[in-house]
Structures are given as C-alpha cells and as structure tokens.
PDB file of C-alpha atoms and ligand atoms in Angstrom:
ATOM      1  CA  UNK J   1      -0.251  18.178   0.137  1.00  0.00           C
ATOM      2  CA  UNK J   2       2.194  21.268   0.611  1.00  0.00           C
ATOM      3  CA  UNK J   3       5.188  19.611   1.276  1.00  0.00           C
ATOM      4  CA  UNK J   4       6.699  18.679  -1.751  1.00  0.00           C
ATOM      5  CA  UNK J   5       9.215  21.472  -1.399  1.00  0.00           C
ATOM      6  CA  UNK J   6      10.974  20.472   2.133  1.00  0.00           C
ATOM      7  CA  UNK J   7      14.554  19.748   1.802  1.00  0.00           C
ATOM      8  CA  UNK J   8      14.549  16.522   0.630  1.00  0.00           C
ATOM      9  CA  UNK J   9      12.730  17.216  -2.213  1.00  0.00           C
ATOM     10  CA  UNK J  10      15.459  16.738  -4.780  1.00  0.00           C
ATOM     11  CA  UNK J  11      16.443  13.143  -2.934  1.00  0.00           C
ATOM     12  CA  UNK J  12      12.572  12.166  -3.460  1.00  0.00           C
ATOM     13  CA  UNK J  13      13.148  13.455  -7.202  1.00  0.00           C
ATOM     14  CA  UNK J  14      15.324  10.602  -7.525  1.00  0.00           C
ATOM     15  CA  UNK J  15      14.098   7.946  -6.128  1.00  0.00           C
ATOM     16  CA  UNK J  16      10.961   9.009  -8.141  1.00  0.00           C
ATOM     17  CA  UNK J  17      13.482   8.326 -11.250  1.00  0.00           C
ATOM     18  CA  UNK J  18      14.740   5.225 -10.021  1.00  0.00           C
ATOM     19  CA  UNK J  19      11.181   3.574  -9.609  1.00  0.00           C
ATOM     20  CA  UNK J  20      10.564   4.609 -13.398  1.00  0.00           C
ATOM     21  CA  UNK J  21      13.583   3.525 -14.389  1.00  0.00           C
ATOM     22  CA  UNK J  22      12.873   0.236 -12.663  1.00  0.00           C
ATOM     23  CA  UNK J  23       9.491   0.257 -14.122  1.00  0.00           C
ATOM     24  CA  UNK J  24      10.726   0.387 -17.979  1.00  0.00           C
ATOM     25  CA  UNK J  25      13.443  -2.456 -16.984  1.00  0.00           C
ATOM     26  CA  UNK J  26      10.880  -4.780 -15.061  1.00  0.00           C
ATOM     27  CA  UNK J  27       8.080  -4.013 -17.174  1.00  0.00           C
ATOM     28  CA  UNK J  28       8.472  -7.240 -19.025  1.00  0.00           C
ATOM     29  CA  UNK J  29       8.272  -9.667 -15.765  1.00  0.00           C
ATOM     30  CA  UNK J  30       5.088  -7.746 -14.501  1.00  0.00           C
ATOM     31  CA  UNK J  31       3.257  -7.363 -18.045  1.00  0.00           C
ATOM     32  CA  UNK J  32       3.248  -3.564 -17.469  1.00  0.00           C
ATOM     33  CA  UNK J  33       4.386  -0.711 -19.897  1.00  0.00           C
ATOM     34  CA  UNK J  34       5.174   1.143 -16.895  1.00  0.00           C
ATOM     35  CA  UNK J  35       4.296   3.087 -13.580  1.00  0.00           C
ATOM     36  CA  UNK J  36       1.113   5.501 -14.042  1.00  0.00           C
ATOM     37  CA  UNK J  37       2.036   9.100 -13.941  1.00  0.00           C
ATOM     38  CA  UNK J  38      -0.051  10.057 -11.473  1.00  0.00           C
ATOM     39  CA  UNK J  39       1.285   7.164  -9.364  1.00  0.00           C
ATOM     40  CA  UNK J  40       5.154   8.811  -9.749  1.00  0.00           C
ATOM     41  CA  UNK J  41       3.389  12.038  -9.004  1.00  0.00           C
ATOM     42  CA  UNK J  42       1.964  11.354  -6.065  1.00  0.00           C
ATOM     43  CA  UNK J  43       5.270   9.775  -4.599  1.00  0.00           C
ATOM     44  CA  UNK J  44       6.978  12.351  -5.491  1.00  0.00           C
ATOM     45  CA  UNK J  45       4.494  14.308  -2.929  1.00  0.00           C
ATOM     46  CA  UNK J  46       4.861  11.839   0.110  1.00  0.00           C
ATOM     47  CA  UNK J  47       7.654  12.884   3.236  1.00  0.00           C
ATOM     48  CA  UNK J  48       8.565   9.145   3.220  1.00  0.00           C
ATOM     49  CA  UNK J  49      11.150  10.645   5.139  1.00  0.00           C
ATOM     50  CA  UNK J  50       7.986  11.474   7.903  1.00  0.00           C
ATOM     51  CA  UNK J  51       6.926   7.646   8.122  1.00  0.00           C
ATOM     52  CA  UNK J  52      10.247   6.011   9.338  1.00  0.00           C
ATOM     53  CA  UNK J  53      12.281   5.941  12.568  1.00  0.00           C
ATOM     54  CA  UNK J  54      14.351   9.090  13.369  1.00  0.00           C
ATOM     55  CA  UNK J  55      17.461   6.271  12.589  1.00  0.00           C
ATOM     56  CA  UNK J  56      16.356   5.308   9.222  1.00  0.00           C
ATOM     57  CA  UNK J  57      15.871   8.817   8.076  1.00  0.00           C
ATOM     58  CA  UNK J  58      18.578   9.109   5.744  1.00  0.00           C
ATOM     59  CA  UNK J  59      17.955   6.156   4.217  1.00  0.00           C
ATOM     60  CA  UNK J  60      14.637   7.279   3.612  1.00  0.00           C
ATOM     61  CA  UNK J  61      14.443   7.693   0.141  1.00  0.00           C
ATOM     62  CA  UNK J  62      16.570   4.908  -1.098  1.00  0.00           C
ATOM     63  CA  UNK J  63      14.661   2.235  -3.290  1.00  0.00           C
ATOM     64  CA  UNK J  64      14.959  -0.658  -0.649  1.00  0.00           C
ATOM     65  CA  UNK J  65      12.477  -1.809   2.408  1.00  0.00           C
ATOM     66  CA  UNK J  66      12.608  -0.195   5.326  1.00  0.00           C
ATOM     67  CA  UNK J  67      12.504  -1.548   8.880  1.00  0.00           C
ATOM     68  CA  UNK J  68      10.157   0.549  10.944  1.00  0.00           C
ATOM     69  CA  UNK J  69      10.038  -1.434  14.230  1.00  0.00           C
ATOM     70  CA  UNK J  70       8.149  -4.556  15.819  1.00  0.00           C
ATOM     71  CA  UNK J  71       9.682  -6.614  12.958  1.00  0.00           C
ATOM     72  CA  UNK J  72       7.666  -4.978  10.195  1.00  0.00           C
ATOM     73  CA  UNK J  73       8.847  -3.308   7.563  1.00  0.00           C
ATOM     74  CA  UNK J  74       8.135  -0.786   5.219  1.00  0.00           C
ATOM     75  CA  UNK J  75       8.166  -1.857   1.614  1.00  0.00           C
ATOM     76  CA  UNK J  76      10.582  -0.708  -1.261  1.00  0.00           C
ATOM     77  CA  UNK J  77       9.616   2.311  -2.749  1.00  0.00           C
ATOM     78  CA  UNK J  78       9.262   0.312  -6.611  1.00  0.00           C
ATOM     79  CA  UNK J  79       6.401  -2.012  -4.915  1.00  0.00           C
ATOM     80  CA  UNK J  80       4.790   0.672  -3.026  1.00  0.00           C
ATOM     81  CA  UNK J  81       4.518   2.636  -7.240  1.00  0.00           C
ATOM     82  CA  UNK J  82       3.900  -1.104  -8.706  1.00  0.00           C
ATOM     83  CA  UNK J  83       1.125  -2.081  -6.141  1.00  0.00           C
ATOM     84  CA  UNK J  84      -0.650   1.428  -6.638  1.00  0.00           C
ATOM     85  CA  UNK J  85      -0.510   1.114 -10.211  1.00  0.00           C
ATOM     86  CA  UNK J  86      -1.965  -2.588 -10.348  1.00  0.00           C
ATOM     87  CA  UNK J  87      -4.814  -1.192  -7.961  1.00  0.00           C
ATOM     88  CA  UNK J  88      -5.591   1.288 -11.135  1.00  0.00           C
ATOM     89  CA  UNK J  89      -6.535   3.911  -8.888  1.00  0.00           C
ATOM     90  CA  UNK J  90      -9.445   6.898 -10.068  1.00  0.00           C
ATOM     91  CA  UNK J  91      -9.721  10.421  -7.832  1.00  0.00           C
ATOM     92  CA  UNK J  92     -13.326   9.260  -6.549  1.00  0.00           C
ATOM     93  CA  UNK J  93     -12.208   5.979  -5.521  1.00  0.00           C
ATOM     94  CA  UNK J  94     -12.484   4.078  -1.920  1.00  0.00           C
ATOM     95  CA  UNK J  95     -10.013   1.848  -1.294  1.00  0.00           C
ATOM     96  CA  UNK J  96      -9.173  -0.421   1.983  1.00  0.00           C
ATOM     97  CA  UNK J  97      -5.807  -1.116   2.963  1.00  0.00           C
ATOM     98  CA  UNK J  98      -4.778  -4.520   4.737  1.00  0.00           C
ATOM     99  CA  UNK J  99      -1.195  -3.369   7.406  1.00  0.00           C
ATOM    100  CA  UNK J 100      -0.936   0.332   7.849  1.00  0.00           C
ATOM    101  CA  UNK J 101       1.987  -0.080   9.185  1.00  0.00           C
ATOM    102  CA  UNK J 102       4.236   3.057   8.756  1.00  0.00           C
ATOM    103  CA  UNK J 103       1.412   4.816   7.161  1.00  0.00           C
ATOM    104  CA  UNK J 104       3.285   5.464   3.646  1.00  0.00           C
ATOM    105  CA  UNK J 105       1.231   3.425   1.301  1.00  0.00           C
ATOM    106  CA  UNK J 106      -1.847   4.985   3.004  1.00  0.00           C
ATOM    107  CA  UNK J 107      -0.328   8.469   2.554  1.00  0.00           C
ATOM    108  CA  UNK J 108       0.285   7.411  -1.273  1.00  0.00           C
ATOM    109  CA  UNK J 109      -3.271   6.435  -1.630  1.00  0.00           C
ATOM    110  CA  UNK J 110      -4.677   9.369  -0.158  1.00  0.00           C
ATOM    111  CA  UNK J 111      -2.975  11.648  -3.023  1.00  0.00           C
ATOM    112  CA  UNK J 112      -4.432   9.459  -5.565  1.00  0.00           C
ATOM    113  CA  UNK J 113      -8.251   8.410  -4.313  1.00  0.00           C
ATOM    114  CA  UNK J 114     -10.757  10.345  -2.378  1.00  0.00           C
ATOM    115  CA  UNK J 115     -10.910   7.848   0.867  1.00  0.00           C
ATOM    116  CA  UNK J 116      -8.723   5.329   2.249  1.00  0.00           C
ATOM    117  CA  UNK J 117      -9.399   2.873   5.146  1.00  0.00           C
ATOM    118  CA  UNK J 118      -6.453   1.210   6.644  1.00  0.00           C
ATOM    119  CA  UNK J 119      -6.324  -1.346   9.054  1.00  0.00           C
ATOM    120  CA  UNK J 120      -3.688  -2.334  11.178  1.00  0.00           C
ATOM    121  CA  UNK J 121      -3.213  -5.553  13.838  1.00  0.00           C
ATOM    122  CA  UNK J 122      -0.626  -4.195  15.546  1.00  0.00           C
ATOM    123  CA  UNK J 123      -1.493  -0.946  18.007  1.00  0.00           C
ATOM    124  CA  UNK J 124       1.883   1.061  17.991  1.00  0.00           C
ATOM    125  CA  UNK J 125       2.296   0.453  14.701  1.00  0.00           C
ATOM    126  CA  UNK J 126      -1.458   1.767  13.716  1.00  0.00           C
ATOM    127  CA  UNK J 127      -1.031   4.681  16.450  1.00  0.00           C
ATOM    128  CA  UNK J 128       1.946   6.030  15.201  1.00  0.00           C
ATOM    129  CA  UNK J 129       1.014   6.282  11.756  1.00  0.00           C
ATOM    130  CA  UNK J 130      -2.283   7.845  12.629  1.00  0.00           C
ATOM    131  CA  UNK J 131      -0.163  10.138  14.643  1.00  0.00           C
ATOM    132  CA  UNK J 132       1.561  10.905  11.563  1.00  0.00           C
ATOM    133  CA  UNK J 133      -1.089  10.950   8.771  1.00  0.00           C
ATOM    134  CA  UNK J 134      -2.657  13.318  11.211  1.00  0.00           C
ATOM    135  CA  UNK J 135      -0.008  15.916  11.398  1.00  0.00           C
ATOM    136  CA  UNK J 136       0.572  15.873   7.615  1.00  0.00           C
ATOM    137  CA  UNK J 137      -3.258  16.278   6.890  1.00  0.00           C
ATOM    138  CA  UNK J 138      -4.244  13.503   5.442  1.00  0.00           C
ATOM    139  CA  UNK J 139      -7.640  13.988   6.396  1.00  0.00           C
ATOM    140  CA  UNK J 140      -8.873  11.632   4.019  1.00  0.00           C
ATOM    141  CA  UNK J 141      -6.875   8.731   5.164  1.00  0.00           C
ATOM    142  CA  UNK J 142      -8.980   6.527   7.773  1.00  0.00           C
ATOM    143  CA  UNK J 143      -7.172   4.068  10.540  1.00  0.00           C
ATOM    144  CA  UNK J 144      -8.262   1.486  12.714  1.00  0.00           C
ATOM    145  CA  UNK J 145      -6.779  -1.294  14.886  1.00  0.00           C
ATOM    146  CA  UNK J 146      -7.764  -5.079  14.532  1.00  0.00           C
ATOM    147  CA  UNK J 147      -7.556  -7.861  11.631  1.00  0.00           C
ATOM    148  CA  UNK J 148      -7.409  -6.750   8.325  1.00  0.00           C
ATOM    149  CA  UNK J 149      -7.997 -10.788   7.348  1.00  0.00           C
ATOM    150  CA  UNK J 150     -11.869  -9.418   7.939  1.00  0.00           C
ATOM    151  CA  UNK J 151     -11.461  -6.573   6.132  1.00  0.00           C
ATOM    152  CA  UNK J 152     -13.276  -3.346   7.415  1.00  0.00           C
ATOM    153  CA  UNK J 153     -17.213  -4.387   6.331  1.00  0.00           C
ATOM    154  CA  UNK J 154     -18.269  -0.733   7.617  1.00  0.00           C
ATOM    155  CA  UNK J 155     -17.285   0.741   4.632  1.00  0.00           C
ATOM    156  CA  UNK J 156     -17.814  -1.405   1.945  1.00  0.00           C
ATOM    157  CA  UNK J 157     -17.832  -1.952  -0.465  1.00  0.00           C
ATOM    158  CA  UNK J 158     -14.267  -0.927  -2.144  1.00  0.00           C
ATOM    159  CA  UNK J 159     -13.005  -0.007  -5.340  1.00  0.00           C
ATOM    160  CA  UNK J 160     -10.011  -1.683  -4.920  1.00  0.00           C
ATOM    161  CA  UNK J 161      -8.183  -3.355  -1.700  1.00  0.00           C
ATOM    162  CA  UNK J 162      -4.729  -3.612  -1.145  1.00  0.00           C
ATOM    163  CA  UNK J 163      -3.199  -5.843   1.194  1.00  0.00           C
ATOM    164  CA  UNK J 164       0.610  -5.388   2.478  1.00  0.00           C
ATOM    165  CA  UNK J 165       1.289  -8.457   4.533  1.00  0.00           C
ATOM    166  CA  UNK J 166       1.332 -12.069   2.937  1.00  0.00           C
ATOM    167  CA  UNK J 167      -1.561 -14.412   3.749  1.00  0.00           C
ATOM    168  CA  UNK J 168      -1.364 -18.552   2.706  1.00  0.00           C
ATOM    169  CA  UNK J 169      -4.688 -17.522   1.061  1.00  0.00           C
ATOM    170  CA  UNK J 170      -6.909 -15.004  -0.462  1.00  0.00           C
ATOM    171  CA  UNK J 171      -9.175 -14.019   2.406  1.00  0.00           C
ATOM    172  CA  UNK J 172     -12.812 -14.463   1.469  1.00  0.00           C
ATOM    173  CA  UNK J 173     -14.010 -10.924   3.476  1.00  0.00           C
ATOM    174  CA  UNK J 174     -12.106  -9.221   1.293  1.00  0.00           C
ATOM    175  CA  UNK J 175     -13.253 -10.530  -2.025  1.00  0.00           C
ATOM    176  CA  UNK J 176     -16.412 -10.372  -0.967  1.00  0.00           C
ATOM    177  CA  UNK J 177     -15.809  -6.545   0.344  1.00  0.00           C
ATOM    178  CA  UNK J 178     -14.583  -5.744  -3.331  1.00  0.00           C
ATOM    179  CA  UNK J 179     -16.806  -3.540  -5.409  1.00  0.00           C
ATOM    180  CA  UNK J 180     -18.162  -5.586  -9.011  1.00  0.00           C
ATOM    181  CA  UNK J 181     -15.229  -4.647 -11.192  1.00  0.00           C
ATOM    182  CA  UNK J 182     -12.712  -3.686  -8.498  1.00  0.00           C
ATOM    183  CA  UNK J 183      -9.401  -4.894  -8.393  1.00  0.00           C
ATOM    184  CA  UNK J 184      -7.595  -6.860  -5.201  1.00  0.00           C
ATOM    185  CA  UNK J 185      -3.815  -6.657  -5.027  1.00  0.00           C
ATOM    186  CA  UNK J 186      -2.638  -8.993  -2.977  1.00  0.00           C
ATOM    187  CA  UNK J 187       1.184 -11.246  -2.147  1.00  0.00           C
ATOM    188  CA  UNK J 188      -0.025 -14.597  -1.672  1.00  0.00           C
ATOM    189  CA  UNK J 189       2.172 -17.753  -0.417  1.00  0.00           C
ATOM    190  CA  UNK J 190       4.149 -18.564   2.558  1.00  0.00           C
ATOM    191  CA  UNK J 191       8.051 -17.706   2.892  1.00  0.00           C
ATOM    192  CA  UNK J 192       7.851 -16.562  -0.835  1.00  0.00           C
ATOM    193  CA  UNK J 193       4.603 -15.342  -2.526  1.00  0.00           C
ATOM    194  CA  UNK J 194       3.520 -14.168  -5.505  1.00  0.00           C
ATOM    195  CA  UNK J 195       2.056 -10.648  -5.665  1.00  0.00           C
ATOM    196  CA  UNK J 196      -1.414 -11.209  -7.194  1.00  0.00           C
ATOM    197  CA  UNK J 197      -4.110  -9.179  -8.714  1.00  0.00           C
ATOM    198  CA  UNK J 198      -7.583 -10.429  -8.205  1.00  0.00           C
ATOM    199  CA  UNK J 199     -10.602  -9.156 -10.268  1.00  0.00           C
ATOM    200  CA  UNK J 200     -14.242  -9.297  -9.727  1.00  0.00           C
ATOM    201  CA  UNK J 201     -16.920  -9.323 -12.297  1.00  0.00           C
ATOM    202  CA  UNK J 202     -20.135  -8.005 -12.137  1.00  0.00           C
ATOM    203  CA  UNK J 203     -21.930 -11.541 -11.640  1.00  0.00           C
ATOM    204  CA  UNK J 204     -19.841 -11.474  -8.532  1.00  0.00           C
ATOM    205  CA  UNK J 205     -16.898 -14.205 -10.490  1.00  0.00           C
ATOM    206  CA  UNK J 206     -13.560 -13.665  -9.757  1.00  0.00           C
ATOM    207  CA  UNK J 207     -10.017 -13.321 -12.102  1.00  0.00           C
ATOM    208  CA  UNK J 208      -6.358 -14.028 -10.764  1.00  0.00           C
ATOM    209  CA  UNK J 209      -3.353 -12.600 -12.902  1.00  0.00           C
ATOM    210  CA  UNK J 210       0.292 -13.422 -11.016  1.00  0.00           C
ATOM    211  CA  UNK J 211       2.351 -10.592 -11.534  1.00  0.00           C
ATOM    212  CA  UNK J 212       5.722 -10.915 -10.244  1.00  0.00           C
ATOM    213  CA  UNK J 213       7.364 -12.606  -6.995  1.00  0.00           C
ATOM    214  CA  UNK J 214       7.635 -10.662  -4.134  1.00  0.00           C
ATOM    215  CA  UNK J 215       8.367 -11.009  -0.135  1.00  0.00           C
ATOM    216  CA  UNK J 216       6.422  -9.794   2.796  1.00  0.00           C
ATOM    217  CA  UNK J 217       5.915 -10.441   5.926  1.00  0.00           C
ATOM    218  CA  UNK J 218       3.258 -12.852   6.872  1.00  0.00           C
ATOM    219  CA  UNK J 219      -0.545 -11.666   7.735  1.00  0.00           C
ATOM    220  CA  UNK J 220      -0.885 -12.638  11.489  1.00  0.00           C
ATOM    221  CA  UNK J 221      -4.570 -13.504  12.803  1.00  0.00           C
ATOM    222  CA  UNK J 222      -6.037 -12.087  16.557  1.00  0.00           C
ATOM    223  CA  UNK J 223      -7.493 -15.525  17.419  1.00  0.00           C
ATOM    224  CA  UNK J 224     -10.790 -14.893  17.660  1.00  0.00           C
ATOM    225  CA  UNK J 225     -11.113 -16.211  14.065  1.00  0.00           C
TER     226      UNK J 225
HETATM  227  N1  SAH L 301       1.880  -0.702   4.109  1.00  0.00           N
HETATM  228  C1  SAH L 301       2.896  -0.546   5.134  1.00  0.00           C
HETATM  229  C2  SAH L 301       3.864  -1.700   5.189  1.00  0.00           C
HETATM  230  C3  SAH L 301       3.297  -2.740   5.961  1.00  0.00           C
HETATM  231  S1  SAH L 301       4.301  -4.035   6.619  1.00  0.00           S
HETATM  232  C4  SAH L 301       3.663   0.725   4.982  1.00  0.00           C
HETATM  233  O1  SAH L 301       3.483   1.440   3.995  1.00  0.00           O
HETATM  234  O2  SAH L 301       4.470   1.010   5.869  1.00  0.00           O
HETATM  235  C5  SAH L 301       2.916  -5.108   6.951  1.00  0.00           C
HETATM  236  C6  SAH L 301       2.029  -4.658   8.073  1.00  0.00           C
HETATM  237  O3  SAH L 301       0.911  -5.525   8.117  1.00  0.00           O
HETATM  238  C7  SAH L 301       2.692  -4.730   9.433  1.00  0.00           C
HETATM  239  O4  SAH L 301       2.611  -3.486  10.076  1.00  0.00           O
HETATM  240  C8  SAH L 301       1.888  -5.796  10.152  1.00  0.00           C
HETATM  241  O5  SAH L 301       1.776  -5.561  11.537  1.00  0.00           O
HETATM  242  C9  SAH L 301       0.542  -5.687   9.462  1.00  0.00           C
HETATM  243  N2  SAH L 301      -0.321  -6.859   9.566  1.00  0.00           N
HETATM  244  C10 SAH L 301       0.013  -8.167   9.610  1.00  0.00           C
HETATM  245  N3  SAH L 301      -1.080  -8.945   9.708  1.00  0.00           N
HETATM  246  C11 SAH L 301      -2.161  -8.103   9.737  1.00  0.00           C
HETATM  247  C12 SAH L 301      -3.567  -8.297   9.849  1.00  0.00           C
HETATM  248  N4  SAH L 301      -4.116  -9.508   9.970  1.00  0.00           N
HETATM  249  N5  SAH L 301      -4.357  -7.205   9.827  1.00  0.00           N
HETATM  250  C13 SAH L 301      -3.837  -5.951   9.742  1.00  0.00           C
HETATM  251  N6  SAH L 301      -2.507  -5.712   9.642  1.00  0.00           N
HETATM  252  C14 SAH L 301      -1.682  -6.764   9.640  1.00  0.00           C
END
C-alpha cells in the first residue's frame, strides 16, 4: 500500500517500536521470542489513523484499545502484532476473520496474506470499514455482514482464522472451517478470557496452547442459531 509516507508516518514508527519493545518484555508470558518482522512491517504500513472516529484520531497510534462506536472497540496495537504473529501468516495464505469491526486487523492481514474474509454482526460497523478498506485499496480484503460464530463456509477452507470478539467456547464451524495444519487464534472465556491458539492436524485432531490473558468484548449470536 502507498501510504506509508502520510504525515503520521513517524508517529506509526513508534508505536511500531513500542509493540517490539513490548514484544521482547512480554515474550516470556506468551512463549514467544518476539513479533515477526513482517508482522512490524506491515503495521508500520496500515493508516490506523484511517480506521477510527474523526475524535479518536490523535490517539490513533498510541498502544491502547480504541473505542470506535456501538460499544466495540478496536484492539491495542501489541494484540493486533501478537494475534498476527500467533496466526503465522505466509503471502499465499487465506485467512477468515471473526468482528471486522474498524477494519484494522483486516487491513493488517491483507499486507501479510493474499485473501482475507471478514465477517462482521453488526451492519455500521461492517459498512464503514468496507467503506474504508475500499478507499485504501485493499482489494484483497473481503467483508460481509452476519455471524461470524458460523464462520464464512463459502470460502473454506482457511489457513488460519482469527477471531476478535470473546466466545464462552470454541465454535465448532470454525474448527471445522480450518485448513489440516492451520492455526485458530482465538480469546476464549467470559468477562476474562484467555487468548488461545488452536491447531489442527492432518487426521482432522485438534491442539490448544493458552498464550496469555486478554479482554474482549463478548461474541454476540443473531438468534437464528
Ligand atoms: N478486529 C476489529 C476489532 C473488533 S471488536 C478491529 O480491528 O477493529 C469486536 C467486533 O466483533 C465488534 O465489531 C463486534 O460487533 C464483532 N462481533 C461480535 N460478535 C460477532 C459475531 N458473532 N460475528 C461477527 N462479528 C461479531
């Protein structure tokens, strides 16, 4: 994407730094040496600046979540590097996203995989970050409206699936979505969750590594089941 050099550029810079710094600091809890390079690359490409309200803009690159209307939020830039790093992303990938909101992890995952599906339950929310995704020509990153709890089964099945709003439980579409050796990433609990990542083998078995706690806000369900 071309827009690495707007005028926030050096702000981005930073915040880039701060999430690696965090990394090397944290990288005992979550088991990690660290965020990927092309991870911190590709953050250091997206206008996060573009994704929130017009109010919230100059807090834009700080390292802390974001509110970006109808009680969602945005997450904190280190979680948005630490999630895409778990998801151990490669440029031919497909990967499905579980709450678009904003449209900034999307955006992230579009620099770093060839497709992206993202779902979103609620429609302002998934309109506006289409609208946005759109004008910064992210061609490759795919949106839809409805309940990401059933995944998007058109497209599967994934690489890897990342899910940005906490259900009670690991929903069974998605695991089943999942590609034989793909990767789930995943906050699981109820006021406080642990972020999880969930592997499948090839015989179709499933792994579960905890990684760190974390706090989102809860997966809601359309109630046709
Ligand atoms: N990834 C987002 C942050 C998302 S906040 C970003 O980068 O901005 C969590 C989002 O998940 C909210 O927008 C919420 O509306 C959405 N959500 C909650 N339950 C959902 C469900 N069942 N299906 C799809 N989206 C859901």
């Amino acid at each position: 994407m071309a827009f690495a050099q707007d005028d926030r550029a050096p702000e981005r810079r930073r915040m880039v730094e701060e999430i690696s710094d965090m990394a090397g600091v944290v990288g005992g809890q979550t088991g990690r040496e660290g965020i990927d390079q092309r991870v911190l690359d590709a953050m250091g490409k997206v206008p996060r600046h573009e994704f929130v309200p017009a109010a919230q803009r100059p807090s834009a690159y700080r390292n802390r979540p974001l509110a970006i209307g109808a009680g969602q939020t945005i997450s904190q830039p280190y979680v948005v590097a630490l999630m895409s790093d778990l998801m151990q992303l490669k440029p031919q990938d497909t990967v499905l996203e579980i709450g678009t909101g904003s449209g900034y992890q999307a955006a992230v995952l579009g620099e770093l995989v060839r497709d992206v599906y993202s779902v979103e339950i609620v429609e302002p929310l998934g309109r506006q970050a289409a609208a946005v995704l759109g004008r910064l020509g992210y061609d490759n990153v795919h949106t839809r409206i409805g309940d990401g709890y059933k995944g998007w089964p058109e497209h599967a099945p994934y690489d890897a699936i990342i899910v940005t709003a906490a259900p009670d439980h690991v929903p069974p579409a998605l695991i089943e979505q999942l590609k034989p050796g793909g990767r789930l990433v995943i906050p699981v609990g109820d006021q406080f969750q642990k972020l999880m990542v969930i592997t499948k083998h090839e015989d179709g078995t499933t792994a579960s590594e905890e990684i760190v706690p974390v706090q989102f806000v809860p997966l809601t369900r359309d109630n046709d089941g």
